[in-house]
Amino acid sequence: MLSASRRCFAASVRDGGRCHRVVSSASPISSLHHSVVEADSKHIHSQNRWVSALSLRKHPTHPKINLDLRNSVFLGNRFESTTAAKVEASDPPAEEFAYQAEVSRLMDLIVHSLYSNKEVFLRELVSNASDALDKLRFLGVTQPEMLKDGVDLDIRIKTDPENGIITIADTGIGMTRQELVDCLGTIAQSGTAKFLKSVKESQEAGADNNLIGQFGVGFYSAFLVSERVVVATKSPKSDKQYVWEGVADSGSYKIREENDPAKMLARGTCLTLYLKRDDKGFAHTERIQKLVKNYSQFVSFPIYTWKEKGFTKEVEVDEDPVDSKKDGVNDTNVEKKKKTKKVIEKYWDWDLSNETQPIWLRTPKEVTTGEYNEFYRNTFNEYLDPLASSHFTTEGEVEFRSILYVPGVLPSGKQDTINAKTKNIRLYVKRVFISDDFDGELFPRYLSFVKGVVDSNDLPLNVSREILQESRIVRMMQKRLVRKAFDMILGISLSENKDDYDKFWENFGKNMKLGCLEDHSNHKRLAPLLRFFSSHGEQELISLDEYVENMKPEQKAIYYIAAESITSAKNAPFLEKILEKDMEVLFLIDPIDEVAVTNLKSYKEKDFIDISKEDLDLGDKDEVKEKEIQQEFGQTCDWIKNRLGEKVASVQISNRLSTSPCVLVSGKFGWSANMERLMKAQTIGDTSSLDFMRSRRVLEINPNHPIIQNLNVAYNTSPDNSEAQRAIDLLFDTALISSGFTPDNPTDLSGKIYEMMGTALSAQWSAPAAEAVEMHHQQEEIVNSSGKQSLGALEAEVIEPSASESQK
């Protein structure tokens, strides 16, 4: 009826077949009791469903079957014994049924292609058991007689490592005979889906839609690890218990009635998996508990595993006579103190392997910071507490619960900084773990450092429930998660403890800058989180809010300069006039800084201006004075431009210099000197774009500097003078270096500098140096001929002319 396997195959040729959950779990194996709903007699005697294996090929309703179930596994009987179960002679004969041909092909696809990881079989089977318990609990509200046996609602797993057997039992709703045929002989006919549909159609109040199974293939994940599977099931509305058995590499399955009183269940379903030789490693209690903790930790019903335990007790030991004599205990009247030792006594018992109440389902007010931190450390294997956490529930078009964390330390792998394929987000669907391997579906890569859990009831997953499918719901979910992550980070920045945000920026500052490049829709959330050094605080980072607050009244833009280091930035000639006006300049010393700021474009209606580019407006223009200077130096600018040729686009009068003679600025839409340096350093790139982006350079001259004034005189008197022409060349090369550019021919530049130094030195010191050498030789001759006294007299004679000259 309403009970079914969570993963059933859809019957392609049957009418009115009822699909039910195949996999449920049970209470302790020794006290498993399940019930089954009796099927209608017309379904039980349907000849189209029962086919003899001998007459299979001749049956008119069943085509020839070509099965390829090399790795298929079917459910088997569960026994208290750890040995392989065998059908006893007293059991009634089992009737044999044939899979449909298309079913066999689909089963082969499930085993070999649908699931990427074998260990998910336990997740699927435990989820089926949970669904069976959920159905029984729901039906028990209106039909209390279903719960009359008083068996607890739980799931129990027992392993036999020696024989490679796993038994999974639940005390949920069972299956009738017809349901076994419908659900385990066909594919994609989910009992859970049918149950939800019936609840919706009946419009019963308080319908429980928190069931997991939807696709009807989860039961067949048992084929991944098993060579034979036996299902014993009993519905609470039937006195009969049935057993379904399937074997790998077979085109049929068997169903029989269970008559052995020792194997009868009170209610529910029991699965026995006989593992393949290569997969017997799953039949260990520790392995099962690990999988339960990973995938089914927060299933709403308790999951018990049969585990060896032990306790310490003291036992008496026989005393050695030799030791007694040494102790001097010879008096028979003295009571001897018995010696004991501690031993560990082992026993087997059921051990609870999961927590039924996940922390994210609790109200945030009820959860302490310590509990959040403990959950974070245990879930993500961290040793430090997170910097911040956010616990929230979203409602409306998309509903989910989540807890997000900002780690307190940078991940060990540097590639994680921009790696979207981290395992930082654990996705749950109805409290069952699905995956933690996503490629940017829930968070963009610049926020890949955020860790947390997301639990939703209606996420679009593929059939194997291992892949999150792209949809509008996923995009909406990502948008809300990103927004909550920004709120959490903003809370750290506004905290009274500034050290917390300093730690965050040190670890994840590059991620925030990367977000400026990749996520234009969140620029308004990213910009307040950015931090930079500045000309007013070379040792302390400031925010853009602090910069805007400190701006001068006449300042119209946010000024910045990109450089290799703070030292080179603060000594750049571009800052001279700005620093005189006490305006602040941001120092962008990280390679990604300039690109991030360029993508932001503005903040609080203030444009970002690179002070190393042309057309800089400091808000102090004097048109009259500029016109006079242009008349005086305009032709000199043209003269310099003609000399430099294609090296510069133009020569202009500068309004940003105060002490330097000239500076080389970039074009308004070209690369800055810093960006050009970074692009040259790229090992892989299009070198043709370098010439295009750096083609426009403007030489700005300072009309108040003596060098420029001398060049102006040279132009007016002798513009063809070779020395003046060479001075222009040297001036350009020097400006190239001081402005942060790299000269194309360093050797040529060094030759010009050496030549200029030689000219200057020879003009000033060459003659006096020759006279000094001659005088030194004269002193040596006098010393050799006259001795020390003559040398003293000579020294007096040398000093006197200097004194007389100074007097003159």
PDB file of C-alpha atoms in Angstrom, residues 447-637:
ATOM      1  CA  LEU A 447      34.722  32.977  -1.149  1.00  0.00           C
ATOM      2  CA  SER A 448      35.911  29.380  -1.285  1.00  0.00           C
ATOM      3  CA  PHE A 449      37.533  29.803   2.134  1.00  0.00           C
ATOM      4  CA  VAL A 450      34.095  30.042   3.829  1.00  0.00           C
ATOM      5  CA  LYS A 451      33.171  26.787   5.562  1.00  0.00           C
ATOM      6  CA  GLY A 452      29.797  25.544   6.641  1.00  0.00           C
ATOM      7  CA  VAL A 453      26.820  23.258   6.209  1.00  0.00           C
ATOM      8  CA  VAL A 454      23.736  23.742   4.049  1.00  0.00           C
ATOM      9  CA  ASP A 455      20.592  21.665   4.576  1.00  0.00           C
ATOM     10  CA  SER A 456      17.711  21.887   2.120  1.00  0.00           C
ATOM     11  CA  ASN A 457      14.616  19.833   1.378  1.00  0.00           C
ATOM     12  CA  ASP A 458      14.188  20.691  -2.287  1.00  0.00           C
ATOM     13  CA  LEU A 459      17.566  20.984  -3.967  1.00  0.00           C
ATOM     14  CA  PRO A 460      17.704  19.769  -7.582  1.00  0.00           C
ATOM     15  CA  LEU A 461      20.043  16.754  -7.598  1.00  0.00           C
ATOM     16  CA  ASN A 462      20.789  14.167 -10.216  1.00  0.00           C
ATOM     17  CA  VAL A 463      19.443  10.632  -9.872  1.00  0.00           C
ATOM     18  CA  SER A 464      22.427   9.414  -7.877  1.00  0.00           C
ATOM     19  CA  ARG A 465      22.098  12.485  -5.632  1.00  0.00           C
ATOM     20  CA  GLU A 466      25.815  13.165  -5.972  1.00  0.00           C
ATOM     21  CA  ILE A 467      25.708  16.146  -8.345  1.00  0.00           C
ATOM     22  CA  LEU A 468      23.988  19.470  -7.817  1.00  0.00           C
ATOM     23  CA  GLN A 469      22.182  20.431 -11.002  1.00  0.00           C
ATOM     24  CA  GLU A 470      22.200  23.986 -12.314  1.00  0.00           C
ATOM     25  CA  SER A 471      18.864  25.701 -11.826  1.00  0.00           C
ATOM     26  CA  ARG A 472      17.263  28.936 -10.746  1.00  0.00           C
ATOM     27  CA  ILE A 473      16.927  27.568  -7.197  1.00  0.00           C
ATOM     28  CA  VAL A 474      20.669  26.975  -6.981  1.00  0.00           C
ATOM     29  CA  ARG A 475      21.400  30.498  -8.207  1.00  0.00           C
ATOM     30  CA  MET A 476      19.023  31.966  -5.651  1.00  0.00           C
ATOM     31  CA  MET A 477      20.605  29.861  -2.928  1.00  0.00           C
ATOM     32  CA  GLN A 478      24.087  31.010  -3.917  1.00  0.00           C
ATOM     33  CA  LYS A 479      22.971  34.630  -3.846  1.00  0.00           C
ATOM     34  CA  ARG A 480      21.651  34.316  -0.298  1.00  0.00           C
ATOM     35  CA  LEU A 481      24.663  32.392   0.940  1.00  0.00           C
ATOM     36  CA  VAL A 482      27.044  35.014  -0.484  1.00  0.00           C
ATOM     37  CA  ARG A 483      25.028  37.798   1.114  1.00  0.00           C
ATOM     38  CA  LYS A 484      25.174  36.100   4.514  1.00  0.00           C
ATOM     39  CA  ALA A 485      28.911  35.527   4.126  1.00  0.00           C
ATOM     40  CA  PHE A 486      29.455  39.246   3.487  1.00  0.00           C
ATOM     41  CA  ASP A 487      27.361  40.164   6.522  1.00  0.00           C
ATOM     42  CA  MET A 488      29.494  37.839   8.624  1.00  0.00           C
ATOM     43  CA  ILE A 489      32.764  39.345   7.342  1.00  0.00           C
ATOM     44  CA  LEU A 490      31.440  42.875   7.799  1.00  0.00           C
ATOM     45  CA  GLY A 491      30.650  41.986  11.403  1.00  0.00           C
ATOM     46  CA  ILE A 492      34.311  41.080  11.924  1.00  0.00           C
ATOM     47  CA  SER A 493      35.436  44.422  10.453  1.00  0.00           C
ATOM     48  CA  LEU A 494      33.098  46.363  12.753  1.00  0.00           C
ATOM     49  CA  SER A 495      34.118  44.427  15.842  1.00  0.00           C
ATOM     50  CA  GLU A 496      35.766  46.251  18.705  1.00  0.00           C
ATOM     51  CA  ASN A 497      38.618  43.779  18.545  1.00  0.00           C
ATOM     52  CA  LYS A 498      40.528  45.085  15.508  1.00  0.00           C
ATOM     53  CA  ASP A 499      42.989  42.201  15.717  1.00  0.00           C
ATOM     54  CA  ASP A 500      40.309  39.833  14.399  1.00  0.00           C
ATOM     55  CA  TYR A 501      39.966  41.708  11.130  1.00  0.00           C
ATOM     56  CA  ASP A 502      43.728  42.110  10.865  1.00  0.00           C
ATOM     57  CA  LYS A 503      43.964  38.307  10.994  1.00  0.00           C
ATOM     58  CA  PHE A 504      41.184  37.975   8.462  1.00  0.00           C
ATOM     59  CA  TRP A 505      42.810  40.437   6.053  1.00  0.00           C
ATOM     60  CA  GLU A 506      46.203  38.805   6.396  1.00  0.00           C
ATOM     61  CA  ASN A 507      44.704  35.414   5.520  1.00  0.00           C
ATOM     62  CA  PHE A 508      41.956  36.278   3.041  1.00  0.00           C
ATOM     63  CA  GLY A 509      42.614  39.819   1.825  1.00  0.00           C
ATOM     64  CA  LYS A 510      43.580  38.577  -1.641  1.00  0.00           C
ATOM     65  CA  ASN A 511      40.237  36.786  -1.879  1.00  0.00           C
ATOM     66  CA  MET A 512      38.388  40.058  -1.338  1.00  0.00           C
ATOM     67  CA  LYS A 513      40.446  41.750  -4.046  1.00  0.00           C
ATOM     68  CA  LEU A 514      39.813  38.835  -6.377  1.00  0.00           C
ATOM     69  CA  GLY A 515      36.107  39.341  -5.786  1.00  0.00           C
ATOM     70  CA  CYS A 516      36.393  42.868  -7.197  1.00  0.00           C
ATOM     71  CA  LEU A 517      37.489  41.278 -10.478  1.00  0.00           C
ATOM     72  CA  GLU A 518      34.976  38.429 -10.619  1.00  0.00           C
ATOM     73  CA  ASP A 519      31.815  39.646  -8.925  1.00  0.00           C
ATOM     74  CA  HIS A 520      30.694  43.050 -10.180  1.00  0.00           C
ATOM     75  CA  SER A 521      27.246  42.617  -8.625  1.00  0.00           C
ATOM     76  CA  ASN A 522      28.741  42.661  -5.103  1.00  0.00           C
ATOM     77  CA  HIS A 523      31.117  45.622  -5.458  1.00  0.00           C
ATOM     78  CA  LYS A 524      29.152  47.589  -2.872  1.00  0.00           C
ATOM     79  CA  ARG A 525      29.651  44.796  -0.339  1.00  0.00           C
ATOM     80  CA  LEU A 526      33.295  44.202  -1.213  1.00  0.00           C
ATOM     81  CA  ALA A 527      34.548  47.811  -1.211  1.00  0.00           C
ATOM     82  CA  PRO A 528      34.026  48.488   2.556  1.00  0.00           C
ATOM     83  CA  LEU A 529      36.054  45.366   3.340  1.00  0.00           C
ATOM     84  CA  LEU A 530      39.171  46.419   1.411  1.00  0.00           C
ATOM     85  CA  ARG A 531      42.269  47.704   3.212  1.00  0.00           C
ATOM     86  CA  PHE A 532      45.321  49.614   1.862  1.00  0.00           C
ATOM     87  CA  PHE A 533      48.445  51.436   3.010  1.00  0.00           C
ATOM     88  CA  SER A 534      48.495  55.171   2.370  1.00  0.00           C
ATOM     89  CA  SER A 535      50.750  58.221   2.459  1.00  0.00           C
ATOM     90  CA  HIS A 536      49.287  59.144   5.872  1.00  0.00           C
ATOM     91  CA  GLY A 537      49.764  55.692   7.366  1.00  0.00           C
ATOM     92  CA  GLU A 538      52.609  53.692   5.933  1.00  0.00           C
ATOM     93  CA  GLN A 539      52.518  51.128   8.746  1.00  0.00           C
ATOM     94  CA  GLU A 540      48.759  50.795   9.241  1.00  0.00           C
ATOM     95  CA  LEU A 541      46.072  49.704   6.815  1.00  0.00           C
ATOM     96  CA  ILE A 542      43.060  51.943   6.301  1.00  0.00           C
ATOM     97  CA  SER A 543      39.623  51.344   4.818  1.00  0.00           C
ATOM     98  CA  LEU A 544      38.017  53.302   2.010  1.00  0.00           C
ATOM     99  CA  ASP A 545      35.511  54.670   4.510  1.00  0.00           C
ATOM    100  CA  GLU A 546      38.348  56.126   6.554  1.00  0.00           C
ATOM    101  CA  TYR A 547      39.950  57.590   3.420  1.00  0.00           C
ATOM    102  CA  VAL A 548      36.724  59.305   2.328  1.00  0.00           C
ATOM    103  CA  GLU A 549      36.189  60.641   5.828  1.00  0.00           C
ATOM    104  CA  ASN A 550      39.698  62.224   5.820  1.00  0.00           C
ATOM    105  CA  MET A 551      39.402  63.802   2.359  1.00  0.00           C
ATOM    106  CA  LYS A 552      40.026  67.539   1.943  1.00  0.00           C
ATOM    107  CA  PRO A 553      36.995  69.689   1.109  1.00  0.00           C
ATOM    108  CA  GLU A 554      38.412  70.577  -2.308  1.00  0.00           C
ATOM    109  CA  GLN A 555      39.382  66.965  -3.077  1.00  0.00           C
ATOM    110  CA  LYS A 556      37.103  65.433  -5.689  1.00  0.00           C
ATOM    111  CA  ALA A 557      38.541  61.932  -6.118  1.00  0.00           C
ATOM    112  CA  ILE A 558      40.324  59.072  -4.369  1.00  0.00           C
ATOM    113  CA  TYR A 559      44.001  59.215  -5.374  1.00  0.00           C
ATOM    114  CA  TYR A 560      46.200  56.152  -5.589  1.00  0.00           C
ATOM    115  CA  ILE A 561      49.533  55.043  -6.961  1.00  0.00           C
ATOM    116  CA  ALA A 562      50.597  51.474  -7.753  1.00  0.00           C
ATOM    117  CA  ALA A 563      54.192  50.549  -7.041  1.00  0.00           C
ATOM    118  CA  GLU A 564      56.434  47.642  -6.173  1.00  0.00           C
ATOM    119  CA  SER A 565      56.841  48.620  -2.522  1.00  0.00           C
ATOM    120  CA  ILE A 566      55.888  51.293  -0.024  1.00  0.00           C
ATOM    121  CA  THR A 567      59.359  52.860  -0.332  1.00  0.00           C
ATOM    122  CA  SER A 568      59.134  53.268  -4.090  1.00  0.00           C
ATOM    123  CA  ALA A 569      55.558  54.531  -3.820  1.00  0.00           C
ATOM    124  CA  LYS A 570      56.238  57.284  -1.272  1.00  0.00           C
ATOM    125  CA  ASN A 571      59.363  58.486  -3.150  1.00  0.00           C
ATOM    126  CA  ALA A 572      57.697  58.646  -6.566  1.00  0.00           C
ATOM    127  CA  PRO A 573      57.756  62.159  -8.129  1.00  0.00           C
ATOM    128  CA  PHE A 574      53.998  61.977  -8.801  1.00  0.00           C
ATOM    129  CA  LEU A 575      53.262  62.713  -5.141  1.00  0.00           C
ATOM    130  CA  GLU A 576      55.165  65.981  -4.800  1.00  0.00           C
ATOM    131  CA  LYS A 577      52.379  68.510  -5.256  1.00  0.00           C
ATOM    132  CA  ILE A 578      49.743  66.255  -3.651  1.00  0.00           C
ATOM    133  CA  LEU A 579      51.782  65.864  -0.476  1.00  0.00           C
ATOM    134  CA  GLU A 580      52.308  69.633  -0.327  1.00  0.00           C
ATOM    135  CA  LYS A 581      48.522  69.972  -0.249  1.00  0.00           C
ATOM    136  CA  ASP A 582      48.359  67.344   2.534  1.00  0.00           C
ATOM    137  CA  MET A 583      46.131  65.089   0.467  1.00  0.00           C
ATOM    138  CA  GLU A 584      46.167  61.334   1.110  1.00  0.00           C
ATOM    139  CA  VAL A 585      47.253  58.828  -1.533  1.00  0.00           C
ATOM    140  CA  LEU A 586      46.585  55.075  -1.386  1.00  0.00           C
ATOM    141  CA  PHE A 587      49.649  52.883  -1.931  1.00  0.00           C
ATOM    142  CA  LEU A 588      48.761  49.806  -4.004  1.00  0.00           C
ATOM    143  CA  ILE A 589      51.736  47.531  -3.504  1.00  0.00           C
ATOM    144  CA  ASP A 590      50.115  44.127  -4.026  1.00  0.00           C
ATOM    145  CA  PRO A 591      50.080  42.933  -7.652  1.00  0.00           C
ATOM    146  CA  ILE A 592      46.296  42.495  -7.622  1.00  0.00           C
ATOM    147  CA  ASP A 593      45.564  45.880  -5.988  1.00  0.00           C
ATOM    148  CA  GLU A 594      45.604  48.005  -9.129  1.00  0.00           C
ATOM    149  CA  VAL A 595      43.350  45.618 -11.059  1.00  0.00           C
ATOM    150  CA  ALA A 596      40.890  45.440  -8.152  1.00  0.00           C
ATOM    151  CA  VAL A 597      40.648  49.220  -7.766  1.00  0.00           C
ATOM    152  CA  THR A 598      40.343  49.677 -11.537  1.00  0.00           C
ATOM    153  CA  ASN A 599      37.357  47.327 -11.537  1.00  0.00           C
ATOM    154  CA  LEU A 600      35.706  49.184  -8.649  1.00  0.00           C
ATOM    155  CA  LYS A 601      35.952  52.505 -10.576  1.00  0.00           C
ATOM    156  CA  SER A 602      34.386  54.521  -7.731  1.00  0.00           C
ATOM    157  CA  TYR A 603      33.340  54.423  -4.106  1.00  0.00           C
ATOM    158  CA  LYS A 604      30.663  56.604  -2.547  1.00  0.00           C
ATOM    159  CA  GLU A 605      30.496  58.666  -5.736  1.00  0.00           C
ATOM    160  CA  LYS A 606      34.246  59.327  -5.603  1.00  0.00           C
ATOM    161  CA  ASP A 607      36.206  58.148  -8.629  1.00  0.00           C
ATOM    162  CA  PHE A 608      39.518  56.358  -8.254  1.00  0.00           C
ATOM    163  CA  ILE A 609      42.295  58.387  -9.937  1.00  0.00           C
ATOM    164  CA  ASP A 610      45.763  57.054 -10.722  1.00  0.00           C
ATOM    165  CA  ILE A 611      48.134  59.973 -10.073  1.00  0.00           C
ATOM    166  CA  SER A 612      50.695  58.443 -12.455  1.00  0.00           C
ATOM    167  CA  LYS A 613      48.457  59.061 -15.482  1.00  0.00           C
ATOM    168  CA  GLU A 614      47.888  62.164 -17.588  1.00  0.00           C
ATOM    169  CA  ASP A 615      45.235  64.861 -17.077  1.00  0.00           C
ATOM    170  CA  LEU A 616      45.535  64.866 -13.294  1.00  0.00           C
ATOM    171  CA  ASP A 617      43.248  67.507 -11.785  1.00  0.00           C
ATOM    172  CA  LEU A 618      44.126  68.583  -8.249  1.00  0.00           C
ATOM    173  CA  GLY A 619      41.432  71.238  -8.149  1.00  0.00           C
ATOM    174  CA  ASP A 620      43.796  74.253  -8.090  1.00  0.00           C
ATOM    175  CA  LYS A 621      43.943  75.351 -11.721  1.00  0.00           C
ATOM    176  CA  ASP A 622      44.852  78.987 -12.475  1.00  0.00           C
ATOM    177  CA  GLU A 623      43.962  79.484 -16.124  1.00  0.00           C
ATOM    178  CA  VAL A 624      45.708  82.869 -16.393  1.00  0.00           C
ATOM    179  CA  LYS A 625      48.980  81.607 -14.987  1.00  0.00           C
ATOM    180  CA  GLU A 626      48.807  78.429 -17.044  1.00  0.00           C
ATOM    181  CA  LYS A 627      48.308  80.489 -20.187  1.00  0.00           C
ATOM    182  CA  GLU A 628      51.392  82.577 -19.415  1.00  0.00           C
ATOM    183  CA  ILE A 629      53.537  79.498 -18.755  1.00  0.00           C
ATOM    184  CA  GLN A 630      52.287  77.881 -21.935  1.00  0.00           C
ATOM    185  CA  GLN A 631      53.295  80.927 -23.969  1.00  0.00           C
ATOM    186  CA  GLU A 632      56.764  80.914 -22.411  1.00  0.00           C
ATOM    187  CA  PHE A 633      57.484  77.168 -22.590  1.00  0.00           C
ATOM    188  CA  GLY A 634      55.173  76.000 -25.351  1.00  0.00           C
ATOM    189  CA  GLN A 635      57.801  76.079 -28.079  1.00  0.00           C
ATOM    190  CA  THR A 636      60.330  74.445 -25.765  1.00  0.00           C
ATOM    191  CA  CYS A 637      57.876  71.560 -25.290  1.00  0.00           C
TER     192      CYS A 637
END
